[in-house]
Coordinates of C-alpha atoms in Angstrom, one line a residue:
M1 CA -49.0 -171.6 -31.8
P2 CA -47.2 -169.6 -34.5
K3 CA -49.2 -169.2 -37.7
V4 CA -49.1 -167.6 -41.2
V5 CA -50.7 -164.2 -41.2
S6 CA -50.2 -163.5 -44.8
V7 CA -48.8 -165.0 -48.0
N8 CA -47.1 -162.4 -50.2
V9 CA -45.8 -162.5 -53.8
G10 CA -44.6 -160.1 -56.4
M11 CA -42.8 -160.6 -59.7
S12 CA -39.7 -158.6 -60.5
R13 CA -40.2 -155.3 -62.4
D14 CA -38.6 -151.9 -62.9
H15 CA -38.9 -149.2 -60.3
S16 CA -37.7 -145.6 -60.4
W17 CA -35.2 -144.8 -57.7
Q18 CA -33.0 -141.7 -57.3
G19 CA -33.1 -141.0 -61.0
R20 CA -32.2 -144.6 -61.9
T21 CA -34.2 -147.8 -62.7
V22 CA -33.9 -150.8 -60.4
Y23 CA -35.2 -154.2 -61.4
T24 CA -36.5 -155.8 -58.3
G25 CA -39.1 -158.2 -56.8
A26 CA -39.1 -156.3 -53.5
W27 CA -42.7 -155.2 -54.0
K28 CA -44.8 -158.1 -52.6
D29 CA -48.5 -158.0 -51.8
P30 CA -50.8 -160.4 -49.9
V31 CA -52.7 -163.0 -51.9
E32 CA -55.8 -165.1 -50.9
G33 CA -55.9 -168.8 -50.7
P34 CA -53.0 -171.3 -50.9
R35 CA -49.9 -170.9 -53.0
M36 CA -47.6 -173.7 -54.3
V37 CA -44.0 -173.5 -52.9
R38 CA -41.3 -175.1 -55.1
R39 CA -37.6 -175.7 -54.3
T40 CA -36.6 -172.3 -55.7
G41 CA -39.5 -170.2 -54.6
M42 CA -43.2 -169.5 -54.4
E43 CA -45.6 -169.6 -57.3
G44 CA -46.1 -166.1 -58.8
D45 CA -43.0 -164.7 -57.0
G46 CA -39.7 -163.4 -58.4
Q47 CA -36.4 -161.8 -57.4
G48 CA -34.5 -159.2 -59.5
D49 CA -31.0 -159.7 -58.1
L50 CA -30.2 -163.5 -58.0
E51 CA -26.7 -162.8 -56.7
G52 CA -28.2 -161.8 -53.3
H53 CA -31.8 -163.2 -53.3
G54 CA -33.7 -166.2 -54.4
G55 CA -32.4 -169.7 -55.3
P56 CA -32.7 -172.9 -53.3
N57 CA -31.0 -171.5 -50.2
R58 CA -33.2 -168.3 -50.2
A59 CA -36.4 -169.7 -51.6
V60 CA -38.8 -168.1 -49.1
M61 CA -38.4 -165.0 -47.0
V62 CA -40.1 -164.8 -43.5
Y63 CA -40.9 -161.7 -41.4
Q64 CA -42.9 -161.3 -38.2
I65 CA -46.1 -159.3 -37.7
E66 CA -44.6 -158.3 -34.3
S67 CA -41.7 -156.6 -36.1
Y68 CA -44.2 -154.7 -38.2
E69 CA -45.8 -153.4 -35.1
Y70 CA -42.4 -152.4 -33.8
W71 CA -41.5 -150.5 -36.9
S72 CA -44.9 -148.8 -37.0
S73 CA -44.3 -147.5 -33.6
Y74 CA -40.6 -146.6 -34.4
F75 CA -41.5 -144.6 -37.5
K76 CA -44.9 -143.5 -36.2
R77 CA -46.6 -144.9 -39.3
S78 CA -49.8 -146.9 -39.8
D79 CA -49.2 -148.1 -43.3
L80 CA -46.6 -150.8 -42.7
G81 CA -48.1 -154.3 -43.1
P82 CA -47.5 -157.7 -44.6
G83 CA -45.3 -157.7 -47.7
T84 CA -43.9 -154.2 -47.5
L85 CA -40.5 -155.5 -46.3
A86 CA -40.4 -158.0 -49.2
E87 CA -41.2 -161.2 -47.2
N88 CA -43.2 -164.1 -48.7
L89 CA -44.6 -165.3 -45.4
T90 CA -45.7 -162.9 -42.7
V91 CA -46.0 -164.9 -39.5
D92 CA -47.3 -164.4 -36.0
Q93 CA -44.4 -165.1 -33.5
L94 CA -41.2 -166.8 -34.6
P95 CA -38.9 -164.0 -33.4
D96 CA -35.4 -163.8 -34.9
T97 CA -34.0 -164.2 -31.3
D98 CA -35.7 -167.6 -31.0
V99 CA -35.6 -169.1 -34.5
C100 CA -32.3 -170.9 -35.1
I101 CA -30.4 -171.7 -38.3
G102 CA -31.3 -175.3 -39.2
D103 CA -34.7 -175.2 -37.5
R104 CA -37.3 -177.1 -39.6
Y105 CA -41.0 -176.1 -39.8
R106 CA -44.1 -177.8 -41.2
I107 CA -46.4 -175.1 -42.8
G108 CA -49.4 -176.4 -44.7
E109 CA -48.3 -179.2 -47.0
A110 CA -44.7 -178.0 -47.2
E111 CA -41.6 -178.4 -44.9
F112 CA -38.9 -175.8 -44.6
E113 CA -35.4 -175.3 -43.1
V114 CA -34.1 -172.0 -41.9
S115 CA -30.9 -171.2 -43.9
Q116 CA -29.8 -167.6 -43.2
P117 CA -30.9 -164.1 -42.1
R118 CA -32.1 -161.5 -44.6
V119 CA -29.4 -160.0 -46.8
T120 CA -28.5 -156.4 -46.0
C121 CA -29.7 -154.6 -49.2
F122 CA -30.7 -151.1 -50.1
R123 CA -34.0 -152.5 -51.4
A124 CA -35.2 -153.2 -47.9
G125 CA -36.1 -149.5 -47.6
M126 CA -37.1 -148.6 -51.1
R127 CA -40.8 -149.3 -50.8
I128 CA -41.3 -147.7 -47.4
G129 CA -39.1 -144.7 -48.2
H130 CA -36.5 -145.2 -45.5
P131 CA -33.0 -145.6 -47.0
E132 CA -31.5 -146.5 -43.7
M133 CA -33.7 -149.6 -43.2
A134 CA -30.9 -152.1 -44.0
S135 CA -28.9 -150.7 -41.1
L136 CA -31.9 -150.5 -38.8
L137 CA -32.8 -154.2 -39.4
V138 CA -29.4 -155.2 -38.1
A139 CA -29.0 -152.7 -35.3
H140 CA -32.5 -153.6 -33.9
H141 CA -31.9 -157.4 -34.3
R142 CA -35.0 -157.8 -36.5
P143 CA -33.7 -158.9 -39.9
G144 CA -36.1 -161.7 -40.7
F145 CA -34.9 -164.9 -42.3
Y146 CA -34.8 -167.1 -45.4
M147 CA -35.8 -170.7 -45.6
R148 CA -35.0 -173.5 -48.1
V149 CA -37.8 -175.9 -49.2
I150 CA -37.4 -179.5 -48.0
T151 CA -40.8 -180.7 -49.1
E152 CA -42.8 -178.9 -51.8
G153 CA -46.4 -178.2 -51.2
R154 CA -49.1 -175.5 -50.8
V155 CA -49.1 -172.9 -48.1
A156 CA -52.0 -170.6 -47.2
P157 CA -52.8 -167.8 -44.7
G158 CA -53.9 -169.2 -41.4
D159 CA -51.7 -172.3 -41.6
S160 CA -50.1 -173.3 -38.4
V161 CA -46.3 -173.2 -38.2
V162 CA -45.1 -176.4 -36.5
R163 CA -41.4 -176.8 -35.6
T164 CA -40.4 -180.4 -36.5
A165 CA -36.6 -180.2 -35.7
R166 CA -34.3 -177.9 -33.8
G167 CA -31.1 -176.6 -35.6
P168 CA -27.9 -178.1 -34.2
G169 CA -25.9 -175.6 -32.2
E170 CA -29.0 -173.5 -31.5
V171 CA -27.5 -170.4 -33.1
S172 CA -30.3 -167.9 -33.6
V173 CA -31.0 -165.8 -36.7
A174 CA -30.3 -162.7 -34.7
D175 CA -27.0 -164.1 -33.4
I176 CA -25.9 -165.1 -36.9
D177 CA -26.8 -161.7 -38.2
A178 CA -24.9 -159.9 -35.5
L179 CA -21.8 -162.1 -36.0
L180 CA -21.4 -160.9 -39.5
Y181 CA -22.5 -157.3 -39.3
L182 CA -21.8 -156.1 -35.8
P183 CA -18.3 -155.5 -34.2
N184 CA -16.4 -157.9 -32.0
P185 CA -18.0 -161.3 -33.0
D186 CA -17.6 -164.0 -30.3
T187 CA -15.1 -166.6 -31.4
E188 CA -16.9 -169.6 -29.8
Q189 CA -20.2 -168.6 -31.3
L190 CA -18.5 -168.2 -34.7
R191 CA -17.1 -171.7 -34.3
R192 CA -20.6 -173.1 -33.5
A193 CA -22.2 -171.2 -36.4
V194 CA -19.9 -172.5 -39.1
R195 CA -20.6 -176.1 -38.0
V196 CA -24.3 -175.7 -38.6
P197 CA -24.9 -177.8 -41.8
A198 CA -28.0 -175.8 -42.8
L199 CA -26.2 -172.4 -42.9
S200 CA -26.1 -171.2 -46.5
A201 CA -22.7 -171.4 -48.3
G202 CA -22.3 -167.6 -48.6
W203 CA -22.8 -166.9 -44.9
R204 CA -20.6 -169.9 -44.0
T205 CA -17.7 -168.5 -46.1
S206 CA -18.0 -165.1 -44.6
L207 CA -18.2 -166.3 -41.0
Q208 CA -15.3 -168.8 -41.7
E209 CA -13.2 -165.8 -42.8
L210 CA -13.9 -164.0 -39.5
L211 CA -13.1 -167.2 -37.6
D212 CA -9.8 -167.7 -39.5
A213 CA -8.9 -164.1 -38.7
A214 CA -9.5 -164.7 -35.0
D215 CA -7.7 -168.1 -34.9
K216 CA -4.8 -167.1 -37.2
P217 CA -4.4 -163.4 -37.2
R218 CA -2.8 -161.9 -40.3
P219 CA 0.6 -160.3 -40.0
P220 CA 0.2 -157.1 -38.0
T221 CA -0.8 -154.0 -40.0
P222 CA -0.8 -150.5 -38.6
V223 CA -4.3 -149.6 -37.4
A224 CA -3.9 -146.2 -39.0
P225 CA -1.7 -145.1 -42.0
A226 CA 1.8 -144.2 -41.0
W227 CA 1.0 -140.5 -41.6
S228 CA -2.1 -138.5 -42.4
G229 CA -2.4 -136.7 -45.7
F230 CA 0.8 -136.1 -47.7
R231 CA 4.4 -135.6 -46.6
T232 CA 7.6 -134.9 -48.4
L233 CA 10.0 -137.7 -49.4
K234 CA 13.3 -137.2 -51.2
V235 CA 14.2 -139.0 -54.5
A236 CA 17.3 -140.8 -53.6
E237 CA 17.9 -142.4 -57.0
V238 CA 16.2 -142.9 -60.4
V239 CA 16.9 -146.1 -62.3
P240 CA 15.6 -146.8 -65.8
E241 CA 14.4 -150.3 -66.1
T242 CA 13.1 -150.4 -69.7
S243 CA 12.4 -147.7 -72.3
E244 CA 9.1 -147.1 -70.6
V245 CA 9.6 -148.0 -67.0
S246 CA 11.8 -146.2 -64.4
S247 CA 12.3 -146.9 -60.7
F248 CA 12.2 -144.2 -58.1
Y249 CA 13.9 -144.7 -54.7
L250 CA 12.3 -142.5 -52.0
A251 CA 13.8 -141.7 -48.6
D252 CA 13.3 -139.4 -45.7
P253 CA 14.8 -136.0 -46.5
D254 CA 16.5 -135.9 -43.1
G255 CA 17.9 -139.4 -43.3
S256 CA 15.5 -140.7 -40.6
D257 CA 14.0 -144.2 -40.8
L258 CA 10.9 -144.6 -42.9
P259 CA 7.8 -146.1 -41.2
P260 CA 7.3 -149.9 -41.7
A261 CA 5.4 -150.9 -44.8
R262 CA 4.6 -154.2 -46.5
S263 CA 5.3 -155.8 -49.8
G264 CA 2.3 -155.4 -52.1
Q265 CA 1.2 -152.1 -50.7
Y266 CA 1.3 -148.8 -52.7
L267 CA 2.2 -145.1 -52.4
T268 CA 0.0 -142.3 -53.6
I269 CA 1.9 -139.5 -55.4
R270 CA 0.6 -135.9 -55.9
V271 CA 2.1 -133.5 -58.4
P272 CA 2.7 -130.2 -56.7
G273 CA 1.0 -127.2 -58.1
A274 CA -1.2 -129.2 -60.5
D275 CA -5.0 -129.6 -60.5
A276 CA -6.7 -132.0 -58.1
S277 CA -6.7 -134.9 -60.6
A278 CA -2.9 -135.1 -60.6
V279 CA -2.8 -138.0 -58.1
R280 CA -1.8 -141.6 -58.8
S281 CA -0.9 -144.7 -56.8
Y282 CA 2.1 -146.9 -57.5
S283 CA 3.0 -150.3 -55.9
F284 CA 6.3 -151.0 -54.2
S285 CA 8.5 -152.9 -56.6
Q286 CA 10.8 -154.2 -53.9
S287 CA 10.3 -155.0 -50.3
P288 CA 10.2 -151.7 -48.5
T289 CA 13.0 -151.0 -46.0
R290 CA 13.6 -148.5 -43.3
T291 CA 15.9 -146.5 -45.6
A292 CA 14.0 -146.5 -48.9
Y293 CA 10.7 -147.2 -50.6
R294 CA 11.0 -148.2 -54.3
I295 CA 8.2 -147.6 -56.8
S296 CA 8.5 -148.3 -60.5
V297 CA 6.4 -146.2 -62.9
K298 CA 5.5 -146.9 -66.5
R299 CA 5.2 -143.8 -68.8
E300 CA 1.6 -143.8 -69.9
P301 CA 0.4 -141.9 -73.0
H302 CA -1.1 -138.7 -71.8
G303 CA -0.4 -139.7 -68.2
Q304 CA -0.1 -136.5 -66.2
V305 CA 1.6 -138.0 -63.2
S306 CA 3.8 -140.6 -65.0
T307 CA 4.9 -138.0 -67.5
Y308 CA 5.8 -135.6 -64.7
L309 CA 7.8 -138.3 -62.9
H310 CA 9.7 -139.4 -66.0
D311 CA 10.5 -135.9 -67.4
Q312 CA 10.8 -133.6 -64.4
V313 CA 11.9 -135.7 -61.4
H314 CA 15.6 -136.3 -60.7
R315 CA 17.8 -137.5 -57.9
G316 CA 17.6 -135.0 -55.0
D317 CA 14.1 -133.7 -55.9
Q318 CA 11.2 -134.0 -53.5
L319 CA 7.8 -135.5 -53.9
E320 CA 4.5 -135.3 -52.1
V321 CA 3.6 -138.8 -50.9
A322 CA 0.7 -140.3 -49.0
A323 CA 1.4 -143.2 -46.5
P324 CA 1.7 -146.8 -47.7
R325 CA -1.7 -148.4 -48.1
G326 CA -3.3 -151.6 -49.5
E327 CA -4.4 -155.0 -48.4
F328 CA -2.8 -156.9 -51.3
T329 CA 0.0 -158.2 -49.1
L330 CA 2.0 -161.4 -48.8
E331 CA 1.0 -163.8 -46.1
V332 CA 3.3 -166.8 -45.6
E333 CA 3.4 -169.1 -42.6
A334 CA 6.8 -169.6 -41.0
E335 CA 6.5 -173.4 -40.7
N336 CA 5.3 -175.8 -43.5
P337 CA 4.2 -172.9 -45.7
P338 CA 1.9 -173.8 -48.6
P339 CA 3.1 -173.0 -52.2
V340 CA 2.9 -169.4 -53.4
L341 CA 2.1 -168.4 -56.9
L342 CA 3.3 -164.9 -58.0
I343 CA 1.6 -164.1 -61.3
S344 CA 1.8 -160.9 -63.3
A345 CA 1.5 -159.3 -66.7
G346 CA 3.3 -156.2 -67.9
V347 CA 4.0 -153.5 -65.3
G348 CA 1.7 -155.6 -62.9
I349 CA 5.0 -157.2 -62.0
T350 CA 5.8 -154.5 -59.4
P351 CA 3.8 -155.7 -56.3
V352 CA 4.6 -159.4 -56.8
L353 CA 8.3 -158.5 -57.4
A354 CA 8.3 -156.9 -54.0
M355 CA 6.7 -160.1 -52.6
L356 CA 9.5 -162.2 -54.3
D357 CA 12.0 -159.9 -52.7
Q358 CA 10.5 -160.4 -49.3
L359 CA 10.5 -164.2 -49.7
A360 CA 14.1 -164.2 -50.8
A361 CA 15.2 -162.0 -47.8
Q362 CA 13.4 -164.4 -45.5
E363 CA 14.9 -167.4 -47.2
S364 CA 11.4 -168.8 -47.2
A365 CA 10.9 -172.6 -47.5
A366 CA 7.7 -172.0 -49.4
P367 CA 7.6 -173.5 -52.9
V368 CA 7.4 -170.4 -55.1
W369 CA 6.0 -170.3 -58.7
W370 CA 7.0 -167.2 -60.7
L371 CA 4.8 -166.7 -63.8
H372 CA 5.2 -163.5 -65.7
A373 CA 3.7 -162.4 -69.1
S374 CA 5.2 -159.8 -71.4
R375 CA 4.6 -158.8 -75.0
G376 CA 8.3 -159.4 -75.8
P377 CA 11.8 -159.5 -74.5
H378 CA 12.3 -155.7 -75.2
E379 CA 9.6 -154.9 -72.6
L380 CA 10.8 -157.3 -70.0
G381 CA 12.0 -155.4 -67.0
F382 CA 13.7 -156.5 -63.8
G383 CA 15.2 -159.6 -65.3
P384 CA 18.5 -159.6 -63.5
Q385 CA 16.9 -158.8 -60.2
T386 CA 14.2 -161.4 -60.6
R387 CA 16.8 -164.1 -61.4
R388 CA 19.0 -163.2 -58.4
L389 CA 15.9 -163.4 -56.1
L390 CA 14.8 -166.7 -57.5
E391 CA 18.3 -168.2 -57.0
K392 CA 17.9 -167.6 -53.3
L393 CA 14.8 -169.8 -53.2
P394 CA 15.7 -173.4 -53.8
A395 CA 12.1 -174.5 -54.2
A396 CA 11.3 -171.8 -56.8
R397 CA 10.1 -172.5 -60.4
A398 CA 9.9 -169.7 -62.9
F399 CA 8.2 -169.3 -66.3
T400 CA 8.2 -166.2 -68.6
F401 CA 5.6 -166.0 -71.3
F402 CA 6.2 -163.8 -74.4
S403 CA 3.1 -163.2 -76.5
R404 CA 5.3 -162.0 -79.4
A405 CA 8.4 -163.6 -80.6
G406 CA 11.5 -161.4 -80.9
N407 CA 15.2 -161.0 -80.3
P408 CA 15.8 -162.4 -76.8
G409 CA 18.3 -159.6 -76.0
N410 CA 21.4 -159.7 -73.9
E411 CA 19.7 -160.8 -70.7
P412 CA 18.0 -164.1 -70.6
A413 CA 14.4 -164.1 -69.2
P414 CA 13.9 -165.7 -65.7
G415 CA 13.1 -169.4 -65.8
Q416 CA 11.7 -171.2 -68.8
V417 CA 10.7 -169.1 -71.7
R418 CA 7.4 -169.9 -73.5
Y419 CA 5.9 -168.2 -76.4
G420 CA 2.2 -167.6 -76.3
H421 CA -0.3 -166.1 -73.9
L422 CA -0.4 -167.0 -70.2
D423 CA -3.9 -168.5 -70.5
A424 CA -5.9 -171.4 -69.3
Q425 CA -4.1 -173.9 -71.6
A426 CA -0.7 -172.7 -70.4
L427 CA -1.7 -172.8 -66.8
G428 CA -3.3 -176.2 -67.2
G429 CA 0.0 -177.6 -68.4
L430 CA 2.0 -176.5 -65.4
A431 CA 0.6 -178.9 -62.8
L432 CA 0.1 -176.1 -60.4
P433 CA -0.4 -177.1 -56.7
A434 CA -4.1 -176.8 -55.7
E435 CA -3.2 -175.9 -52.1
A436 CA -1.3 -172.8 -53.2
T437 CA -2.1 -169.2 -52.5
A438 CA -2.0 -167.0 -55.7
Y439 CA -1.2 -163.3 -56.0
L440 CA -2.1 -161.7 -59.3
C441 CA -1.5 -158.3 -60.7
G442 CA -2.0 -157.0 -64.3
P443 CA -4.8 -155.8 -66.6
A444 CA -8.3 -156.5 -65.4
G445 CA -9.1 -158.9 -68.3
F446 CA -5.9 -160.8 -67.6
M447 CA -6.7 -161.2 -63.9
A448 CA -10.2 -162.3 -64.5
A449 CA -9.2 -165.0 -67.0
V450 CA -6.3 -166.2 -64.9
T451 CA -8.5 -166.4 -61.8
E452 CA -11.0 -168.5 -63.6
S453 CA -8.2 -170.8 -64.9
L454 CA -6.7 -171.2 -61.5
I455 CA -10.0 -172.3 -60.1
T456 CA -10.2 -174.8 -62.9
C457 CA -6.8 -176.0 -61.9
G458 CA -8.1 -176.7 -58.4
L459 CA -7.2 -173.6 -56.4
Q460 CA -9.8 -172.3 -53.9
A461 CA -11.3 -168.9 -54.8
P462 CA -10.5 -167.4 -51.4
N463 CA -6.8 -168.2 -52.0
I464 CA -6.6 -166.2 -55.2
R465 CA -5.8 -162.5 -54.4
T466 CA -5.7 -159.8 -57.0
E467 CA -4.6 -156.1 -57.3
A468 CA -5.9 -153.7 -59.9
F469 CA -4.1 -150.5 -60.9
G470 CA -7.1 -148.5 -62.1
A471 CA -10.7 -148.2 -60.9
L472 CA -12.3 -151.5 -59.7
D473 CA -15.2 -153.0 -61.5
A474 CA -18.5 -151.6 -60.3
I475 CA -21.0 -153.5 -58.1
N476 CA -24.4 -151.9 -58.5
P477 CA -26.9 -154.6 -57.7
G478 CA -30.2 -154.5 -59.6
V479 CA -29.6 -151.2 -61.3
V480 CA -30.8 -151.3 -64.9
G481 CA -29.0 -149.8 -67.9
E482 CA -25.6 -149.3 -66.4
G483 CA -23.4 -149.4 -69.5
E484 CA -19.8 -148.5 -69.7
H485 CA -19.1 -144.8 -68.7
H486 CA -16.0 -142.8 -68.2
P487 CA -15.5 -140.6 -65.2
H488 CA -16.4 -136.9 -65.9
Q489 CA -17.2 -133.7 -64.1
P490 CA -20.7 -133.8 -62.6
P491 CA -23.5 -132.4 -64.7
G492 CA -24.9 -128.9 -63.9
P493 CA -23.2 -126.0 -62.2
P494 CA -19.9 -126.7 -60.3
G495 CA -20.3 -127.7 -56.7
T496 CA -19.5 -125.4 -53.9
G497 CA -18.3 -128.0 -51.3
P498 CA -14.8 -129.4 -50.6
M499 CA -12.7 -130.7 -53.5
I500 CA -13.1 -134.4 -54.0
T501 CA -10.3 -136.3 -55.8
F502 CA -11.0 -139.8 -57.1
A503 CA -7.4 -141.2 -57.1
R504 CA -8.0 -144.3 -59.2
S505 CA -10.2 -142.5 -61.7
G506 CA -8.0 -139.4 -62.1
L507 CA -10.8 -137.0 -61.5
G508 CA -11.2 -134.0 -59.2
A509 CA -14.4 -132.0 -58.6
R510 CA -16.0 -129.9 -55.9
F511 CA -18.6 -131.7 -53.9
D512 CA -22.2 -130.9 -54.7
E513 CA -23.9 -130.1 -51.4
G514 CA -27.2 -131.4 -52.7
K515 CA -25.8 -134.9 -52.7
K516 CA -26.4 -137.0 -49.6
S517 CA -23.1 -138.9 -49.7
L518 CA -19.7 -139.3 -51.3
L519 CA -21.2 -142.3 -53.1
E520 CA -24.0 -140.3 -54.7
F521 CA -21.4 -137.7 -55.8
A522 CA -19.2 -140.4 -57.3
E523 CA -22.2 -141.8 -59.2
A524 CA -23.0 -138.4 -60.6
C525 CA -19.4 -138.3 -61.9
D526 CA -19.7 -141.9 -63.3
V527 CA -16.9 -143.0 -61.1
P528 CA -17.1 -146.8 -60.8
T529 CA -18.6 -147.6 -57.3
R530 CA -19.3 -150.7 -55.3
W531 CA -22.3 -151.0 -52.9
S532 CA -25.2 -153.0 -51.6
C533 CA -26.8 -151.7 -48.5
R534 CA -26.0 -148.0 -48.9
T535 CA -26.2 -147.5 -45.1
G536 CA -22.7 -148.5 -43.9
V537 CA -23.5 -152.1 -42.9
C538 CA -22.3 -154.5 -45.6
R539 CA -19.1 -152.6 -46.2
T540 CA -19.1 -153.5 -49.9
C541 CA -18.2 -149.8 -50.6
E542 CA -15.3 -149.6 -48.2
T543 CA -12.2 -148.0 -49.7
G544 CA -9.1 -146.1 -48.8
L545 CA -9.3 -142.5 -47.6
V546 CA -5.9 -141.0 -48.7
S547 CA -6.5 -137.6 -47.1
G548 CA -9.3 -135.5 -45.7
E549 CA -12.1 -135.8 -43.1
V550 CA -15.7 -137.0 -43.4
T551 CA -18.8 -137.2 -41.2
Y552 CA -21.3 -140.1 -41.2
A553 CA -25.1 -140.3 -41.3
P554 CA -26.2 -142.9 -40.3
T555 CA -23.3 -143.8 -38.0
P556 CA -21.8 -147.2 -39.1
L557 CA -22.7 -150.0 -36.8
E558 CA -19.0 -151.0 -36.7
P559 CA -16.3 -148.3 -36.4
V560 CA -14.4 -147.5 -39.6
Q561 CA -10.6 -147.8 -39.2
P562 CA -8.4 -144.7 -39.8
G563 CA -7.5 -144.4 -43.4
R564 CA -10.7 -146.1 -44.6
V565 CA -14.0 -144.7 -45.5
L566 CA -17.6 -145.9 -46.3
P567 CA -18.6 -143.6 -49.2
C568 CA -22.3 -144.8 -49.0
S569 CA -23.0 -143.0 -45.7
C570 CA -20.6 -140.1 -45.4
R571 CA -20.1 -136.5 -46.6
P572 CA -16.8 -134.6 -46.7
T573 CA -16.0 -131.9 -44.2
T574 CA -12.7 -131.0 -45.8
D575 CA -11.0 -131.6 -49.2
V576 CA -10.8 -135.4 -49.7
I577 CA -8.7 -137.8 -51.8
I578 CA -10.4 -141.1 -52.0
D579 CA -9.2 -144.4 -53.5
L580 CA -11.9 -144.7 -56.2

């Protein structure tokens, strides 16, 4: 019969790691005698990152003594034992291939229900000194699992583990783990998994997204970018839109058709002869066609690329352009389409204007809501075009918000004009349809506030999609003291490796061969990064690879698509431009 080998606890505290401080409860050690288990965890135990660990659905972590024996042989080590992989209960038996989500177990005075596998997290390998551990746990089908507490009570070493109920669907912990983290998940198994009531909400959402993608594939996207690196496009026309914004129509120099692209995507422009940092990305501002791509660029103070485009680029000139990229793209069903909200502020209008152009060209039956915020009428661009497009959509409603009153000018703003900010109060008064899909673009603070307000209005979070122009907010779980920094050249002598250009951050520097990965190099430059496992499993760090080649170590468990990159586990082999 399965039994508890060890009960392990540890409070969260600071640990030094790669020159940083991480606040974590991953250091757990065996204790003698019984321990009280409450709904949210075990007496004397703690978790540092409550976004990924702890709470009612992850109250108690379980790992098997057989897996410790496996890893001891794998690493040829004799010091791996209970608690070193951060579990609360080390058990004899209960392999991940046999334990199912929803299984219930009586242990001592308490009763538990299996809720999910272990989260892939870099802290899995911190204590034992193996950074690749998060990847290995998945690849070797030995993740361990979390349980929620059904009945509180005391648990002690030596207690028997008695299964009192089998989880419906009989989907094992190892199977659930593989569905999320390994390639080619089985659709029928996904369908069974999302129906298991005990599966934690986070895992259910992630697996449901995979199932939705299998049942209702998104509109086809090229597997690889239309071309690698940069190519030359001709400036067919330059059109001033406002005193600060101009549109650039780009065509093939030979008059050939341009590769297909999608509304909401962007182009990356490189200034010829300038330093490596002179690279910027600009969204399409109308639906791309075979004959022309249109981008619209705001002149930014001290903006190297925008100044170059405004002051030096004219009709007939040529530009170095990387292929269309981006996943902020319009998805509308052909029949009975749900409402679409297109929401923007300032020059954030460009990608949603391209989406509006697409909807008008398709004569979509979708109810369309157009909401745009501008400081005043003098800064409102694309007014005539927007009105023409809205007139082609009989179910469209439009509102323009001016934060400052002023002369309305010669051209009326699209839709109803309201003075004030496009905020929670304004959105709450519009009776927005809760079943809508929203597309937002604008400053980061604007998108965060509008997203929160839309959820308050009843929209589902997965149906709210955003696009940011600059660097994305960092995700650095558990790292202490990460204040606001600005990208800069790495400290110390210049690197001797390939040139790395961080396109969103406007920084270029030579790679330091002493760094293990592009992620580590980005961190040395204080470029905002996103990560969790740091071994190529969770894909939190995944971003666009505009140009260049990389090599991986460890090899990702799921192949990385062309034009994408996992900075956490790769190093450059050539000069690289990356979308960070």
